[in-house]
Amino acid sequence: MGCSHDCSSCASNCKGKGGQSENMKVELNAHSNVKRVIGIISGKGGVGKSLVTSLLAVSMQRKGFEVAVMDADITGPSIPKMFGLKDKAVGTEDGLYPVKTKTGIDVMSINLLLEDETDPVVWRGPVIGGAITQFWTDVIWGNKDFMFVDMPPGTGDVALTVFQSLPVDGIIVVTSPQDLVSMIVGKAVKMARLMNIPIIGLVENMSYIKCPDCGKEIPVFGESHLSDVAASYGLEVLGRIPLDQKLSGASDKGVIELADTTPVEDAAGKIEKML
Ligand code: ADP
C-alpha cells in the first residue's frame, strides 16, 4: 500500500526489497576480480574514516593479500594524500588504471583524475553516485582479495547509491567519543539492515591519548559509551584508536604505510576471515 517503488528511502522490510537492490548492482570491470568489498562509514566527516580505511588496507597488504582502496568520498578525498600519491591515474580504451602505492596497494580517487588536487568537486548527488559506480565498472582493478571503500560521510543519498550499486560484503562503522554515538550507530544499523549488508563491527577513533610519561590512557573526550551502545545492537567494538601525533603525521606526510596498525588488527582479523 502506498509503495512508491523507491526502496532507497523506504523503511519497510518487504519481500521485494532485496530483489530490487540486487538488480541495481552494476557490473565490475571485465578485467577485474574483487573477492570481498568492505565499506568504511562514519556519521560525519573528520571522524577518521579515511584513516581507518588506510590502516586496514595497510594491515591486509602486510599480511600478503592483494588490496585495493576505492576513495568514494568524492567531495573530501583524502586517500591519495595519506599514501603520498603524486601520479595521476591513466586510462586506455579498456578502462582506467588505479595508481599503485609504494607497497603495491591499488588506489582510485577523484583526486587522481583532477588536474589540480585543490579543485573542488561541485557536483550534485546523482553525479557523485555516477562517479563512484564508474570507479567500479571502468577501473581495471585486476585480481584483488579485498577492496576497502572509503565511503562518503553520513547515511545520505550517495552512501545509499554505493550500497545499492556495489556488492558490499560488510561495513565497518567509525565513531569518535565526541560523536552522538548512539544515534550514529543506530542510523548505520538501520541503513545496513535496509540494504541487507552485515555490519562487521565498530571502531572508535580518537578514543584516548596515551600519557608520554606514565603511559596512562586519558579519555580526552570523556569516557566512551560505545561498548554499551554496541551491545544494545548486538555489535562488536573491534578497536579503539588513540589520538596520536604519529598517526596525523603519517597521514599528513603521505607515509601511512609506515604506521603502526595495531589498533585495527582485531578488525583486520575479522575481515580476513570473510575470505
Ligand atoms: P574522515 O575520513 O572521517 O573525514 P580523516 O581520516 O580524513 O577523517 O581524519 C581527519 C584528520 O584527522 C586527518 O588529518 C587525520 O590525519 C586526523 N586524524 C584522524 N584520526 C586521528 C588519530 N587517531 N590521531 C591523530 N590524528 C588523527
Coordinates of C-alpha atoms and ligand atoms in Angstrom, one line a residue:
M1 CA 0.0 0.0 0.0
G2 CA 1.3 3.4 -0.9
C3 CA 4.5 1.9 -2.4
S4 CA 6.5 4.4 -4.5
H5 CA 8.8 1.6 -5.7
D6 CA 11.7 3.7 -4.4
C7 CA 13.3 1.2 -1.9
S8 CA 16.2 3.6 -1.2
S9 CA 14.1 5.8 1.1
C10 CA 11.6 3.2 2.4
A11 CA 12.0 1.7 5.9
S12 CA 9.6 -1.3 5.3
N13 CA 11.2 -4.7 5.1
C14 CA 9.1 -6.0 2.3
K15 CA 9.8 -9.1 0.3
G16 CA 10.7 -7.4 -3.0
K17 CA 13.3 -5.1 -1.5
G18 CA 16.3 -7.4 -1.6
G19 CA 15.4 -8.2 -5.1
Q20 CA 15.3 -4.6 -6.2
S21 CA 18.6 -3.7 -4.7
E22 CA 20.2 -6.8 -6.2
N23 CA 19.0 -5.7 -9.6
M24 CA 20.6 -2.3 -9.2
K25 CA 24.1 -3.7 -8.8
V26 CA 26.5 -2.6 -11.5
E27 CA 28.9 -4.9 -13.3
L28 CA 32.5 -5.0 -12.2
N29 CA 35.1 -4.1 -14.8
A30 CA 35.6 -7.1 -17.1
H31 CA 39.4 -7.3 -16.4
S32 CA 38.9 -7.4 -12.7
N33 CA 38.0 -9.8 -9.9
V34 CA 37.4 -8.5 -6.4
K35 CA 36.7 -11.1 -3.7
R36 CA 35.5 -9.0 -0.8
V37 CA 34.3 -5.4 -0.7
I38 CA 34.4 -3.7 2.7
G39 CA 32.7 -0.3 3.2
I40 CA 34.0 2.1 5.9
I41 CA 31.4 4.6 7.1
S42 CA 31.0 7.3 9.7
G43 CA 28.2 9.6 10.8
K44 CA 30.0 12.8 9.7
G45 CA 33.3 14.0 8.3
G46 CA 36.6 14.3 10.2
V47 CA 36.0 11.3 12.5
G48 CA 38.9 9.3 11.0
K49 CA 37.1 7.2 8.4
S50 CA 39.9 7.6 5.8
L51 CA 42.5 6.9 8.4
V52 CA 40.8 3.6 9.4
T53 CA 40.3 2.7 5.7
S54 CA 44.0 3.3 5.1
L55 CA 45.2 1.4 8.2
L56 CA 43.0 -1.6 7.3
A57 CA 44.4 -1.6 3.7
V58 CA 48.0 -1.4 5.0
S59 CA 47.4 -4.2 7.5
M60 CA 45.9 -6.5 4.9
Q61 CA 48.7 -5.7 2.4
R62 CA 51.3 -6.6 5.1
K63 CA 49.5 -9.9 5.6
G64 CA 50.2 -10.6 1.9
F65 CA 46.8 -10.0 0.4
E66 CA 46.1 -8.2 -2.8
V67 CA 44.4 -5.0 -1.7
A68 CA 42.6 -2.0 -3.3
V69 CA 41.2 1.2 -1.9
M70 CA 38.3 3.0 -3.6
D71 CA 38.0 6.5 -2.4
A72 CA 34.3 7.1 -2.6
D73 CA 34.5 10.2 -0.5
I74 CA 34.3 12.3 -3.7
T75 CA 33.8 15.7 -2.1
G76 CA 36.5 15.2 0.6
P77 CA 39.0 12.8 -0.9
S78 CA 42.0 12.2 1.4
I79 CA 43.3 8.7 0.5
P80 CA 45.9 9.9 -2.1
K81 CA 47.4 12.3 0.3
M82 CA 47.6 9.7 3.1
F83 CA 49.5 7.4 0.8
G84 CA 51.6 10.2 -0.7
L85 CA 50.4 9.6 -4.3
K86 CA 51.7 12.1 -6.8
D87 CA 50.9 10.3 -10.1
K88 CA 47.7 10.8 -11.9
A89 CA 45.5 7.8 -13.0
V90 CA 45.9 7.0 -16.7
G91 CA 43.3 5.4 -19.0
T92 CA 43.3 3.4 -22.1
E93 CA 40.3 2.3 -24.2
D94 CA 40.0 -0.7 -21.9
G95 CA 39.5 1.4 -18.8
L96 CA 41.2 3.4 -16.2
Y97 CA 44.2 2.1 -14.2
P98 CA 44.4 2.7 -10.5
V99 CA 47.6 4.3 -9.0
K100 CA 49.9 1.9 -7.0
T101 CA 51.1 3.0 -3.6
K102 CA 54.8 2.3 -2.6
T103 CA 53.8 -1.1 -1.1
G104 CA 51.5 -2.0 -4.0
I105 CA 48.0 -1.1 -2.9
D106 CA 45.9 -0.1 -5.9
V107 CA 44.0 3.2 -5.3
M108 CA 41.4 5.1 -7.2
S109 CA 40.2 8.5 -6.2
I110 CA 38.7 11.6 -7.9
N111 CA 41.9 13.4 -6.8
L112 CA 43.9 11.2 -9.1
L113 CA 41.8 12.4 -12.0
L114 CA 41.7 16.1 -11.3
E115 CA 44.3 18.4 -12.9
D116 CA 44.8 20.2 -9.6
E117 CA 44.0 18.4 -6.3
T118 CA 42.7 21.6 -4.8
D119 CA 39.9 21.8 -7.5
P120 CA 36.6 21.4 -5.7
V121 CA 34.1 18.8 -6.9
V122 CA 30.9 20.9 -7.2
W123 CA 28.6 18.1 -8.2
R124 CA 25.1 17.1 -7.2
G125 CA 24.4 13.7 -5.6
P126 CA 23.5 11.7 -8.7
V127 CA 26.7 12.8 -10.5
I128 CA 28.8 11.8 -7.5
G129 CA 27.0 8.5 -7.4
G130 CA 27.8 8.1 -11.1
A131 CA 31.5 8.7 -10.5
I132 CA 31.6 6.0 -7.8
T133 CA 29.8 3.4 -9.9
Q134 CA 32.3 4.2 -12.7
F135 CA 35.1 3.5 -10.2
W136 CA 33.6 0.0 -10.0
T137 CA 32.8 -0.5 -13.7
D138 CA 35.6 1.4 -15.5
V139 CA 38.7 0.9 -13.3
I140 CA 40.9 -2.1 -14.2
W141 CA 41.4 -3.4 -10.6
G142 CA 42.9 -6.7 -11.6
N143 CA 42.6 -9.6 -9.1
K144 CA 42.0 -8.3 -5.5
D145 CA 41.3 -10.2 -2.3
F146 CA 40.0 -7.1 -0.5
M147 CA 38.7 -3.7 -1.7
F148 CA 38.2 -1.1 1.1
V149 CA 35.8 1.6 0.1
D150 CA 36.2 4.9 1.9
M151 CA 32.5 5.9 1.9
P152 CA 31.0 9.4 1.7
P153 CA 30.3 10.6 5.3
G154 CA 26.8 10.1 6.7
T155 CA 23.9 7.9 5.6
G156 CA 22.6 10.1 2.8
D157 CA 21.9 9.8 -0.9
V158 CA 25.4 9.0 -2.1
A159 CA 26.1 6.3 0.6
L160 CA 22.8 4.6 -0.4
T161 CA 23.9 4.6 -4.1
V162 CA 27.1 2.9 -3.2
F163 CA 25.4 0.2 -1.2
Q164 CA 22.8 -0.3 -3.9
S165 CA 25.3 -0.4 -6.8
L166 CA 28.3 -2.2 -5.3
P167 CA 28.3 -5.7 -3.8
V168 CA 29.5 -4.6 -0.4
D169 CA 30.1 -7.6 1.8
G170 CA 30.3 -5.8 5.1
I171 CA 30.6 -2.4 6.8
I172 CA 33.0 -1.1 9.5
V173 CA 31.4 1.9 11.4
V174 CA 33.9 4.5 12.6
T175 CA 32.8 6.7 15.6
S176 CA 34.6 9.1 17.9
P177 CA 33.8 9.7 21.5
Q178 CA 32.5 13.2 20.9
D179 CA 30.0 11.8 18.4
L180 CA 26.4 11.3 19.3
V181 CA 27.4 7.7 19.3
S182 CA 24.1 6.0 19.9
M183 CA 22.3 8.0 17.1
I184 CA 25.2 7.4 14.7
V185 CA 25.3 3.7 15.4
G186 CA 21.5 3.5 15.2
K187 CA 21.4 5.1 11.8
A188 CA 24.2 2.9 10.5
V189 CA 22.5 -0.2 11.7
K190 CA 19.2 0.8 10.1
M191 CA 20.8 1.6 6.8
A192 CA 22.8 -1.7 6.8
R193 CA 19.6 -3.7 7.5
L194 CA 17.7 -1.8 4.8
M195 CA 20.4 -2.7 2.3
N196 CA 20.9 -6.3 3.7
I197 CA 24.6 -5.7 4.4
P198 CA 26.2 -7.1 7.6
I199 CA 28.0 -4.7 10.0
I200 CA 31.4 -6.3 10.7
G201 CA 31.9 -4.1 13.8
L202 CA 32.6 -0.7 15.2
V203 CA 36.0 1.1 15.5
E204 CA 36.3 4.0 17.9
N205 CA 38.8 6.7 16.8
M206 CA 40.4 9.4 19.0
S207 CA 39.4 7.3 22.0
Y208 CA 42.2 8.5 24.3
I209 CA 45.7 9.9 24.4
K210 CA 48.5 8.0 26.0
C211 CA 50.5 9.9 28.6
P212 CA 54.1 10.1 27.2
D213 CA 55.5 9.9 30.7
C214 CA 53.5 7.2 32.5
G215 CA 51.6 5.5 29.6
K216 CA 48.2 6.1 31.3
E217 CA 45.3 6.3 28.8
I218 CA 43.5 9.6 29.2
P219 CA 40.0 9.8 27.7
V220 CA 40.2 13.4 26.5
F221 CA 36.6 13.5 25.2
G222 CA 35.2 11.7 28.3
E223 CA 34.5 8.1 29.0
S224 CA 33.3 6.2 25.9
H225 CA 29.8 4.7 25.9
L226 CA 30.5 2.8 22.7
S227 CA 30.5 -0.7 24.3
D228 CA 27.1 -0.3 25.8
V229 CA 25.7 1.1 22.5
A230 CA 27.3 -1.7 20.5
A231 CA 25.9 -4.3 22.9
S232 CA 22.4 -3.0 22.6
Y233 CA 22.6 -3.6 18.8
G234 CA 24.4 -6.9 19.1
L235 CA 27.6 -5.4 17.6
E236 CA 31.2 -5.8 18.5
V237 CA 33.7 -3.0 19.2
L238 CA 36.7 -4.1 17.1
G239 CA 39.2 -1.4 18.0
R240 CA 40.0 1.8 19.9
I241 CA 42.5 4.1 18.2
P242 CA 44.3 6.7 20.3
L243 CA 44.6 10.3 19.3
D244 CA 48.2 10.1 18.2
Q245 CA 50.5 12.6 16.6
K246 CA 52.3 9.8 14.8
L247 CA 49.1 8.9 13.0
S248 CA 48.3 12.5 12.0
G249 CA 52.0 13.0 11.0
A250 CA 52.0 9.8 8.9
S251 CA 48.8 10.8 7.1
D252 CA 49.9 14.4 6.5
K253 CA 53.3 13.3 5.2
G254 CA 51.8 10.6 3.0
V255 CA 53.6 7.8 4.7
I256 CA 50.6 6.0 6.2
E257 CA 52.2 2.7 5.0
L258 CA 54.8 3.1 7.7
A259 CA 52.2 3.5 10.5
D260 CA 51.6 1.0 13.4
T261 CA 48.3 -0.8 12.5
T262 CA 47.9 -2.5 15.9
P263 CA 44.7 -0.6 16.8
V264 CA 42.9 -2.0 13.8
E265 CA 44.3 -5.6 13.9
D266 CA 41.2 -7.1 15.5
A267 CA 39.1 -5.6 12.8
A268 CA 41.5 -6.8 10.1
G269 CA 41.5 -10.3 11.6
K270 CA 37.7 -10.4 11.4
I271 CA 37.8 -9.1 7.8
E272 CA 40.5 -11.7 6.9
K273 CA 38.1 -14.5 8.0
M274 CA 35.5 -13.3 5.5
L275 CA 37.5 -14.6 2.5
Ligands
ADP1 P1 37.3 11.4 7.7 O1 37.7 10.5 6.6 O2 36.4 10.8 8.7 O3 36.8 12.8 7.2 P2 40.2 11.5 8.3 O4 40.5 10.1 8.4 O5 40.5 12.2 7.0 O6 38.6 11.7 8.6 O7 40.8 12.3 9.5 C1 40.7 13.7 9.7 C2 42.0 14.3 10.1 O8 42.3 13.9 11.5 C3 43.2 13.8 9.3 O9 44.1 14.9 9.2 C4 43.8 12.7 10.2 O10 45.2 12.6 10.0 C5 43.5 13.2 11.6 N1 43.3 12.0 12.5 C6 42.3 11.1 12.4 N2 42.4 10.2 13.3 C7 43.5 10.5 14.1 C8 44.1 10.0 15.3 N3 43.6 8.9 15.9 N4 45.2 10.6 15.8 C9 45.7 11.7 15.2 N5 45.1 12.3 14.1 C10 44.0 11.7 13.5

